[in-house]
PDB file of C-alpha atoms in Angstrom:
ATOM      1  CA  MET W   4     -90.958 -44.401 -69.608  1.00  0.00           C
ATOM      2  CA  LEU W   5     -94.651 -43.488 -69.535  1.00  0.00           C
ATOM      3  CA  PRO W   6     -97.287 -45.770 -69.231  1.00  0.00           C
ATOM      4  CA  SER W   7     -99.947 -46.116 -71.930  1.00  0.00           C
ATOM      5  CA  LEU W   8    -102.368 -43.125 -71.471  1.00  0.00           C
ATOM      6  CA  HIS W   9    -106.139 -43.750 -71.672  1.00  0.00           C
ATOM      7  CA  ASN W  10    -107.083 -40.185 -70.327  1.00  0.00           C
ATOM      8  CA  ALA W  11    -105.265 -37.375 -70.100  1.00  0.00           C
ATOM      9  CA  GLU W  12    -104.115 -37.360 -66.338  1.00  0.00           C
ATOM     10  CA  ILE W  13    -101.481 -39.798 -64.703  1.00  0.00           C
ATOM     11  CA  ALA W  14    -101.996 -40.956 -61.359  1.00  0.00           C
ATOM     12  CA  ILE W  15     -99.385 -40.507 -58.880  1.00  0.00           C
ATOM     13  CA  GLY W  16    -100.371 -41.751 -55.575  1.00  0.00           C
ATOM     14  CA  ASP W  17    -103.737 -40.122 -54.649  1.00  0.00           C
ATOM     15  CA  PHE W  18    -103.375 -37.080 -56.806  1.00  0.00           C
ATOM     16  CA  LEU W  19    -103.831 -36.774 -60.637  1.00  0.00           C
ATOM     17  CA  PHE W  20    -101.455 -34.615 -62.759  1.00  0.00           C
ATOM     18  CA  PRO W  21    -102.496 -33.487 -66.098  1.00  0.00           C
ATOM     19  CA  TRP W  22    -100.094 -35.158 -68.837  1.00  0.00           C
ATOM     20  CA  GLY W  23     -99.306 -31.637 -70.118  1.00  0.00           C
ATOM     21  CA  MET W  24     -97.840 -30.229 -66.846  1.00  0.00           C
ATOM     22  CA  ILE W  25     -95.427 -33.303 -66.807  1.00  0.00           C
ATOM     23  CA  ILE W  26     -94.644 -33.081 -70.273  1.00  0.00           C
ATOM     24  CA  SER W  27     -94.010 -29.255 -69.868  1.00  0.00           C
ATOM     25  CA  ALA W  28     -91.714 -29.781 -66.845  1.00  0.00           C
ATOM     26  CA  LEU W  29     -89.691 -32.347 -68.978  1.00  0.00           C
ATOM     27  CA  GLY W  30     -89.340 -29.831 -71.779  1.00  0.00           C
ATOM     28  CA  PHE W  31     -88.389 -27.061 -69.347  1.00  0.00           C
ATOM     29  CA  LEU W  32     -85.693 -29.486 -67.727  1.00  0.00           C
ATOM     30  CA  LEU W  33     -84.203 -30.442 -70.898  1.00  0.00           C
ATOM     31  CA  ALA W  34     -83.903 -26.885 -72.175  1.00  0.00           C
ATOM     32  CA  PHE W  35     -82.300 -26.096 -68.843  1.00  0.00           C
ATOM     33  CA  PHE W  36     -79.834 -28.779 -69.530  1.00  0.00           C
ATOM     34  CA  VAL W  37     -79.310 -27.655 -73.192  1.00  0.00           C
ATOM     35  CA  VAL W  38     -78.556 -24.209 -72.068  1.00  0.00           C
ATOM     36  CA  GLN W  39     -76.182 -25.244 -69.418  1.00  0.00           C
ATOM     37  CA  LEU W  40     -74.205 -27.505 -71.845  1.00  0.00           C
ATOM     38  CA  LEU W  41     -74.352 -24.411 -74.136  1.00  0.00           C
ATOM     39  CA  GLU W  42     -72.795 -22.180 -71.527  1.00  0.00           C
ATOM     40  CA  ARG W  43     -69.879 -24.603 -70.714  1.00  0.00           C
ATOM     41  CA  LEU W  44     -69.021 -24.838 -74.124  1.00  0.00           C
ATOM     42  CA  GLY W  45     -69.075 -20.967 -74.822  1.00  0.00           C
ATOM     43  CA  LEU W  46     -71.684 -21.426 -77.435  1.00  0.00           C
ATOM     44  CA  THR W  47     -74.082 -18.736 -76.145  1.00  0.00           C
ATOM     45  CA  ARG W  48     -71.904 -15.754 -77.170  1.00  0.00           C
ATOM     46  CA  GLY W  49     -73.702 -15.434 -80.317  1.00  0.00           C
ATOM     47  CA  ILE W  50     -77.175 -15.755 -78.769  1.00  0.00           C
ATOM     48  CA  TRP W  51     -78.725 -12.206 -78.653  1.00  0.00           C
ATOM     49  CA  HIS W  52     -81.345 -12.774 -75.829  1.00  0.00           C
ATOM     50  CA  LEU W  53     -80.452 -15.852 -73.964  1.00  0.00           C
ATOM     51  CA  PRO W  54     -83.595 -15.800 -71.676  1.00  0.00           C
ATOM     52  CA  LEU W  55     -85.896 -15.507 -74.694  1.00  0.00           C
ATOM     53  CA  PHE W  56     -83.761 -18.735 -76.271  1.00  0.00           C
ATOM     54  CA  PHE W  57     -84.438 -20.534 -73.090  1.00  0.00           C
ATOM     55  CA  VAL W  58     -88.194 -19.913 -73.465  1.00  0.00           C
ATOM     56  CA  ALA W  59     -87.918 -20.916 -76.990  1.00  0.00           C
ATOM     57  CA  LEU W  60     -86.246 -24.094 -76.204  1.00  0.00           C
ATOM     58  CA  SER W  61     -88.498 -24.802 -73.540  1.00  0.00           C
ATOM     59  CA  VAL W  62     -91.494 -24.484 -75.829  1.00  0.00           C
ATOM     60  CA  LEU W  63     -89.865 -26.707 -78.660  1.00  0.00           C
ATOM     61  CA  PHE W  64     -88.591 -29.210 -76.461  1.00  0.00           C
ATOM     62  CA  GLY W  65     -92.115 -29.666 -74.756  1.00  0.00           C
ATOM     63  CA  CYS W  66     -94.085 -29.643 -78.062  1.00  0.00           C
ATOM     64  CA  LEU W  67     -91.673 -32.432 -79.202  1.00  0.00           C
ATOM     65  CA  LEU W  68     -92.171 -34.499 -76.096  1.00  0.00           C
ATOM     66  CA  GLY W  69     -96.142 -33.773 -76.434  1.00  0.00           C
ATOM     67  CA  LEU W  70     -95.893 -35.208 -79.823  1.00  0.00           C
ATOM     68  CA  ILE W  71     -94.018 -38.356 -78.719  1.00  0.00           C
ATOM     69  CA  PHE W  72     -96.100 -39.045 -75.504  1.00  0.00           C
ATOM     70  CA  ALA W  73     -99.223 -37.638 -76.649  1.00  0.00           C
ATOM     71  CA  PRO W  74    -102.459 -39.928 -75.242  1.00  0.00           C
TER      72      PRO W  74
END
């Protein structure tokens, strides 16, 4: 998926992206799809504050992906 990182930046074209930005974006997208799936299945009725749950999932998935793909 991601190449072996020797520095904390990924070159896409002539622009260097910090790897944390890409990992955070992937965590955000993964949390978005999980919340959408939970909404379709009707499992979010018991969640008190859905936006706070979404932020917590984004942070959780970002941290887990960061642990897996750490340079």
